[in-house]
Coordinates of C-alpha atoms and ligand atoms in Angstrom, one line a residue:
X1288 CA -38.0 -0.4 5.4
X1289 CA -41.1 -2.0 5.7
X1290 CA -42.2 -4.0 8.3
X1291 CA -42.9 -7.8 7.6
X1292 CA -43.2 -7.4 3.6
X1293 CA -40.1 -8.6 1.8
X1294 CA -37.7 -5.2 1.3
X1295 CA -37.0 -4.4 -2.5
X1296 CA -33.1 -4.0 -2.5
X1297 CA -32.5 -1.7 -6.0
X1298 CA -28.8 -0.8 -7.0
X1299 CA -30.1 2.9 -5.9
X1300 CA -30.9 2.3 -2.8
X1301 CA -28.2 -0.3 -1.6
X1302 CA -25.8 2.3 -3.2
X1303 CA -27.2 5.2 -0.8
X1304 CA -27.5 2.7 2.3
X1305 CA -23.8 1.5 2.0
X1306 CA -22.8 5.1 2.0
X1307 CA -24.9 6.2 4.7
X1308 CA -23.7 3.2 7.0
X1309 CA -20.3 3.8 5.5
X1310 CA -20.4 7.7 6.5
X1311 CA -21.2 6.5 10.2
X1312 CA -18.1 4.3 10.6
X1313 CA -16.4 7.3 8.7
X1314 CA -14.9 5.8 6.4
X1315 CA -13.6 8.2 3.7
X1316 CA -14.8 8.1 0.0
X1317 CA -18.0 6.2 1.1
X1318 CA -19.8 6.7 -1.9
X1319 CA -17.3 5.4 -4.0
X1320 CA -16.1 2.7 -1.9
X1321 CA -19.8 1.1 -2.0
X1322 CA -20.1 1.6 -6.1
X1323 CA -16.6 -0.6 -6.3
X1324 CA -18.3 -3.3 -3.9
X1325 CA -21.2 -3.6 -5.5
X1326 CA -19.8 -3.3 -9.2
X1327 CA -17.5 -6.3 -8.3
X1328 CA -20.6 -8.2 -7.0
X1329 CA -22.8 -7.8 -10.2
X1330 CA -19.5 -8.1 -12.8
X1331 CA -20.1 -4.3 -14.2
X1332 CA -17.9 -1.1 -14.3
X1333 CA -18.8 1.5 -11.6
X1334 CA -20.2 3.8 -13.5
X1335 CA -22.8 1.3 -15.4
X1336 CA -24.7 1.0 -12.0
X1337 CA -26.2 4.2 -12.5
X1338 CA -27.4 3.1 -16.2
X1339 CA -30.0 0.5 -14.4
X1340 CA -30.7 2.1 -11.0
X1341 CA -33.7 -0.2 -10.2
X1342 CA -32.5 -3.2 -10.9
X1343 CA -33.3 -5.9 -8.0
X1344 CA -30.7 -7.1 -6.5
X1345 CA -31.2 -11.1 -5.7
X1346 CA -31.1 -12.3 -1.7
X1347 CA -27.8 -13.9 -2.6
X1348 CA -26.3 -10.5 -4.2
X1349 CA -27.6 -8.1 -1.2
X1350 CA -26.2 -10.7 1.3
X1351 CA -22.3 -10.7 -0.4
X1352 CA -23.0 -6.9 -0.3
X1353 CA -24.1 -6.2 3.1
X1354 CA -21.3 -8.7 4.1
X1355 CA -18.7 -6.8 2.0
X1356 CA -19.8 -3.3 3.5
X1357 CA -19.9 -4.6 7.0
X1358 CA -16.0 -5.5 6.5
X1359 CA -15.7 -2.2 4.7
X1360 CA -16.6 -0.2 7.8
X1361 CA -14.2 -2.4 9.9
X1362 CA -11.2 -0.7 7.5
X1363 CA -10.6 -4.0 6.0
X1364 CA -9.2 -2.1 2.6
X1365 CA -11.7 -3.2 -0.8
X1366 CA -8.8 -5.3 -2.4
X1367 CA -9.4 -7.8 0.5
X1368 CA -12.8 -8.2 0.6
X1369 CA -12.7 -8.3 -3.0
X1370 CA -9.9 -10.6 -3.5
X1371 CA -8.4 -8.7 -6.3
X1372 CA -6.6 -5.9 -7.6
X1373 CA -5.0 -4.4 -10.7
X1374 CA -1.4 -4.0 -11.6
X1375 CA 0.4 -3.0 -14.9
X1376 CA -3.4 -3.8 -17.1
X1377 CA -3.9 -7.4 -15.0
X1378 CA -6.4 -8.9 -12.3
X1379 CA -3.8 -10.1 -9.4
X1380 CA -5.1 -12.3 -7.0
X1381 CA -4.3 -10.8 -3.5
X1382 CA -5.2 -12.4 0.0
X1383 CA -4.1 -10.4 3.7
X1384 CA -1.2 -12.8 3.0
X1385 CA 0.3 -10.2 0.9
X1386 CA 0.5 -6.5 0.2
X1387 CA -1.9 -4.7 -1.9
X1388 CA -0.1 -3.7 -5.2
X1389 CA 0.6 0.1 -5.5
X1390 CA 0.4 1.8 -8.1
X1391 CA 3.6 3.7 -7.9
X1392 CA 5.1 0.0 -8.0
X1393 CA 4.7 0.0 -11.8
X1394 CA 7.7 2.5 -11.8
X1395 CA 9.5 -0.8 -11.3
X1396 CA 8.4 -2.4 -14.4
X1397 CA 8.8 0.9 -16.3
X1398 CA 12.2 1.0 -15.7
X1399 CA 13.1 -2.2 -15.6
X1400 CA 11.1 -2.8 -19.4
X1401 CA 13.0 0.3 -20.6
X1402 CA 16.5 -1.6 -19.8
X1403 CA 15.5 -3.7 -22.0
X1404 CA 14.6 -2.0 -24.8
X1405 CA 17.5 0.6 -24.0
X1406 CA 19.8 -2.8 -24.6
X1407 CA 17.7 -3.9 -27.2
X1408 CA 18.4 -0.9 -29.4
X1409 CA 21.8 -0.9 -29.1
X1410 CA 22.0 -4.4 -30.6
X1411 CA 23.1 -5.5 -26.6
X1412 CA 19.5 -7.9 -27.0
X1413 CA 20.1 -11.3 -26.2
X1414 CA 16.5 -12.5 -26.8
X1415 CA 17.1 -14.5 -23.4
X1416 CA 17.2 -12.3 -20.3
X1417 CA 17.4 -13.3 -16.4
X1418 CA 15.5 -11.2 -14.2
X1419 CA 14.6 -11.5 -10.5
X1420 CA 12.0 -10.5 -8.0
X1421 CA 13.1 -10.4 -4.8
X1422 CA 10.1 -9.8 -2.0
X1423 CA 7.6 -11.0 -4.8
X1424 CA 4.1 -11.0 -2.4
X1425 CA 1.6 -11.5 -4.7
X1426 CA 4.0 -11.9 -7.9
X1427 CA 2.7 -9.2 -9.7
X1428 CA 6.0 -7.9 -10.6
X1429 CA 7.2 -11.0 -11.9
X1430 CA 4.4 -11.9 -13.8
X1431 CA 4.2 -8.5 -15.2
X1432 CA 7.8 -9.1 -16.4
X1433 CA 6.9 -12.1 -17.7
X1434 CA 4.5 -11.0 -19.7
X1435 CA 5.7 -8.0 -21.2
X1436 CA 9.7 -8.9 -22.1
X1437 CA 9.6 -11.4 -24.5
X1438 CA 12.0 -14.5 -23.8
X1439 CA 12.9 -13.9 -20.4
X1440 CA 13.0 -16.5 -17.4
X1441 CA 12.4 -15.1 -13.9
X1442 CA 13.1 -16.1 -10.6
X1443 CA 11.1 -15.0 -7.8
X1444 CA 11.8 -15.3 -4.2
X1445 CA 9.6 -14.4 -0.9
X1446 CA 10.3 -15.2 2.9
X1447 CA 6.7 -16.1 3.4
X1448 CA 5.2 -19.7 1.7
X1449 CA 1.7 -18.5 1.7
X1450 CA 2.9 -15.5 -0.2
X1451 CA 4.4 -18.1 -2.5
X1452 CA 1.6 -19.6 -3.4
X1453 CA -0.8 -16.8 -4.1
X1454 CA 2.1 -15.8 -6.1
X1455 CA 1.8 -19.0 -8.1
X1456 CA -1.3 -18.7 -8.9
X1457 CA -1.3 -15.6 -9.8
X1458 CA 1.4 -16.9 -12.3
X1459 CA -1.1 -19.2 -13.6
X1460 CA -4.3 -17.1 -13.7
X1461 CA -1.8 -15.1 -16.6
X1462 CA 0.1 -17.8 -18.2
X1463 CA 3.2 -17.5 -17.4
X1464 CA 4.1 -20.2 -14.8
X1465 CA 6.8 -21.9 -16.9
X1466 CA 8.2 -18.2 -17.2
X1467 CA 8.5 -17.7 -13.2
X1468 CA 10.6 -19.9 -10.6
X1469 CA 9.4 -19.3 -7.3
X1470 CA 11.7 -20.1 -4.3
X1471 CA 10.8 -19.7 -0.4
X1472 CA 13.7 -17.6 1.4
X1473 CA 15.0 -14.5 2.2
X1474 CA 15.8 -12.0 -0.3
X1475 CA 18.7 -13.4 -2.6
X1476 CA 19.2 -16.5 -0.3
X1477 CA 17.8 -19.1 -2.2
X1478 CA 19.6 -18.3 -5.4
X1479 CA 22.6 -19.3 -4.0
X1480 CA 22.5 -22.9 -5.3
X1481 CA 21.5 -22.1 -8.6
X1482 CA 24.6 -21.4 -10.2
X1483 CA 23.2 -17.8 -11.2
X1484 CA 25.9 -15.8 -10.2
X1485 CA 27.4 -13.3 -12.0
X1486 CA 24.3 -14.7 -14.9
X1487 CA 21.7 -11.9 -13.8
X1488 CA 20.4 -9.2 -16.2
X1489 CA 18.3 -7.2 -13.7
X1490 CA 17.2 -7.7 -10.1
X1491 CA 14.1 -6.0 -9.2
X1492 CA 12.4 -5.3 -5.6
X1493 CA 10.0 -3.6 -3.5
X1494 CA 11.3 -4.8 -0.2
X1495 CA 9.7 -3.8 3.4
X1496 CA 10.8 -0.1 3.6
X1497 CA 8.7 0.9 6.4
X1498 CA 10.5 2.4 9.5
X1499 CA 10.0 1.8 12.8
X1500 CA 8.0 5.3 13.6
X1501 CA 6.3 5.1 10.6
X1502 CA 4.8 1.5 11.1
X1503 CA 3.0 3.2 14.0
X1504 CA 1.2 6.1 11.3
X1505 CA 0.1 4.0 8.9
X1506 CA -3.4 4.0 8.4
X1507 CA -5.9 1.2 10.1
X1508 CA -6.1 0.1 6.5
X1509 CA -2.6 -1.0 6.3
X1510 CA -1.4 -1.1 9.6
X1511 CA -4.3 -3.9 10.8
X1512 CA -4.8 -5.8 7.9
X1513 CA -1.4 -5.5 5.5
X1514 CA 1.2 -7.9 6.6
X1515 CA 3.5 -6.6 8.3
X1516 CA 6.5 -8.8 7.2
X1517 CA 6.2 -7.3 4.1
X1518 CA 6.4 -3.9 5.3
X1519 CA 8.2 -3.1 8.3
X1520 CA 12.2 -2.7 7.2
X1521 CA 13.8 -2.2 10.7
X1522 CA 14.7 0.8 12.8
X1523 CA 14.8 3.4 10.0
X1524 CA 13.2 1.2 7.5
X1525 CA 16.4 0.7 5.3
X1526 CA 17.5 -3.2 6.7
X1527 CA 16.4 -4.5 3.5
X1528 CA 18.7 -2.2 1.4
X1529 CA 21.7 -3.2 3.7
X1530 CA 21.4 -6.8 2.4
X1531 CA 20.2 -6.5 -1.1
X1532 CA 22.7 -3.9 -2.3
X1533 CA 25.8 -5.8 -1.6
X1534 CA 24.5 -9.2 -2.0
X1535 CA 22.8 -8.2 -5.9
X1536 CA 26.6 -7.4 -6.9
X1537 CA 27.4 -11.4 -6.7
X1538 CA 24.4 -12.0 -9.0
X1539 CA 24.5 -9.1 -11.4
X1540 CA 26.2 -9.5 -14.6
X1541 CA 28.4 -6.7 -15.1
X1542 CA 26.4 -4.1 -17.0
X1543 CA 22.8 -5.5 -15.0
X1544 CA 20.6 -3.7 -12.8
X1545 CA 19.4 -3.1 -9.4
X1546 CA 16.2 -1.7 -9.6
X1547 CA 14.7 -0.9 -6.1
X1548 CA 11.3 0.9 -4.7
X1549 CA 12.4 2.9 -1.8
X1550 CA 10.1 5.3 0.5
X1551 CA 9.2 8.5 1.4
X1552 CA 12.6 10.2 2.3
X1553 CA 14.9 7.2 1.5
X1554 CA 16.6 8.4 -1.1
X1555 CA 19.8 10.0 0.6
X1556 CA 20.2 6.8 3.2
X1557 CA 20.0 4.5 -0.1
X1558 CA 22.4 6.2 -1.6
X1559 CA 24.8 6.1 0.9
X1560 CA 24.4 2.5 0.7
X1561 CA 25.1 1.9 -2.4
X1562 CA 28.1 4.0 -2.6
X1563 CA 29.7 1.7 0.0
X1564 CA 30.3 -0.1 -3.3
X1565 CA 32.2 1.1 -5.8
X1566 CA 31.4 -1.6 -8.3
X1567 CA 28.1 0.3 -8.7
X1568 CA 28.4 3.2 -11.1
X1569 CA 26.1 6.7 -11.0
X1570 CA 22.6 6.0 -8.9
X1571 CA 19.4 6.7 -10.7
X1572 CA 16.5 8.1 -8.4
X1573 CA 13.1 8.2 -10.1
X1574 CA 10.1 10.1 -8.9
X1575 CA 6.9 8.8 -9.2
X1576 CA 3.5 10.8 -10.2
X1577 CA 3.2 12.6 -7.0
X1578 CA 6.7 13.6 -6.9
X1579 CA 7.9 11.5 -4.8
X1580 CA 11.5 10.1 -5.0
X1581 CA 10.4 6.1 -5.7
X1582 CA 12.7 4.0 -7.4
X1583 CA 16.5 3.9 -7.2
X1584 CA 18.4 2.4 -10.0
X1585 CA 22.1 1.6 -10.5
X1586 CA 23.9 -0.8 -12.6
X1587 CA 27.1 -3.2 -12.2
X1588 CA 29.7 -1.5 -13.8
X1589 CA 33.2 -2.8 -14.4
X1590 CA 35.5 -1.9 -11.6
X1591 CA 37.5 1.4 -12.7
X1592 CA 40.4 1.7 -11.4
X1593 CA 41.8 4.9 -10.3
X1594 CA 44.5 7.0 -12.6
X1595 CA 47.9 7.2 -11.0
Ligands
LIG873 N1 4.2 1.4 -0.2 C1 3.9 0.7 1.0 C2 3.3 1.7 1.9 O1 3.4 2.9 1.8 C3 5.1 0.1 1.6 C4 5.6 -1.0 0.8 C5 6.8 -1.6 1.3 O2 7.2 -1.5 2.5 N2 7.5 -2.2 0.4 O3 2.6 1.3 2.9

């Protein structure tokens, strides 16, 4: 850099200095981590950078930059400083005030969408079905499943009011806020007044699953700057199952669903729980891409009694 004279900041040679300071904080992916931080700064797609490699950048744009690579070396995961992140094809609003969405999450909304069709095909469509979101962070189940089942009202709960209301406007930044009802509370809680039992469809969550050892491995990423309300599930990680899985049967119409995201090694424990209930027939457990066992599903069957 010269001395005195006015630095010329191109896309080139910001790109290789956020990767050099990157690779001294060692920060993995560096070089890709600084294209997405720029690319959000100047509105393109990470791969155009490299179509225009001396373009200028203005004071204003090398400033945000530097700023957002500074955090970037501190761990501070690039949906954060960015503000954003994509779920299920949409731009979510998220803040530290609630968890990154996850890909694998989608499973959720996969499963939950093919319900619905499943129901649809056999003539079982009602054109008006009640879903709920329990633990809805940054509501991008909810407003995914507001957007892609047609004539359904959701209600979405979260024990955390600033949650709520990034929720909420997430809800608005896609249009469906008359869709969603948010309610502050824990898990099913603040349904109880709503005169929606036994009127459910399909209850959907990805609660806190993480376990008490495993809150101690995360990485820095998660572990200093994901809230930890929204993670952390108890001793072995499973406290959140032990309230949703009976309390979903008073809700549940008989024939809905409890769809649920469950962690690394879960399965077996959240099966047991849900076998303490015999109102709950066979238990689905789908992997997701990397093979891990991610979503458990059962549904509200009619209570079969045993043969003589
Ligand atoms: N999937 C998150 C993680 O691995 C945990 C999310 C959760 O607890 N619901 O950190």
């Amino acid at each position: 850099m010269g001395q005195g004279g006015k630095d010329i900041w191109t896309i080139f040679k910001s790109l290789s200095w956020a990767e050099t300071y990157l690779k001294r904080f060692k920060i993995p992916n560096s070089k890709i981590d600084a294209e997405y931080l720029l690319s959000h700064i100047l509105k393109c797609k990470r791969q155009e950078l490299y179509l225009n490699p001396d373009r200028q950048l203005t004071d204003k744009e090398i400033n945000t930059f530097k700023g957002f690579v500074q955090k970037r070396s501190k761990r501070e995961p690039i949906q954060y400083i960015i503000g954003e992140e994509e779920f299920r094809g949409l731009v979510f609003k998220v803040t530290r005030d609630v968890l990154i969405p996850r890909p694998e999450t989608e499973l959720l909304l996969e499963e939950a969408v093919s319900v619905v069709k499943d129901k649809e095909s056999r003539g079982k469509g009602h054109g008006s079905w009640t879903i709920v979101d329990l633990c809805t962070g940054s509501g991008c189940i909810a407003v995914s499943i507001a957007k892609e089942i047609e004539g359904c009202r959701v209600y979405a709960t979260d024990i955390s009011e600033k949650a709520l209301a990034i929720a909420k406007e997430n809800a608005k930044r896609h249009r469906v806020e008359d869709k969603i009802i948010f309610f502050q509370g824990s898990f099913l809680e603040p349904l109880k007044k709503l005169g929606l039992k036994g009127k459910i469809d399909i209850i959907l969550s990805n609660p806190p699953y993480v376990s008490k050892k495993d809150m101690g491995k995360l990485q820095p990423e998660i572990k200093e700057y994901e809230p930890s309300l929204a993670l952390y599930g108890g001793e072995n990680g499973l406290d959140s199952y032990r309230t949703i899985i009976p309390d979903a049967l008073t809700y549940l119409k008989k024939d809905g669903y409890l769809i649920l995201e469950i962690g690394y090694g879960q399965a077996e424990g959240v099966k047991k729980l849900f076998a303490q209930h015999p109102a709950y027939g066979k238990i689905e457990i789908i992997k997701d891409l990397s093979g891990i066992e991610r979503v458990a599903k059962a549904r509200h069957e009619l209570f079969k009694h045993k043969q003589p």
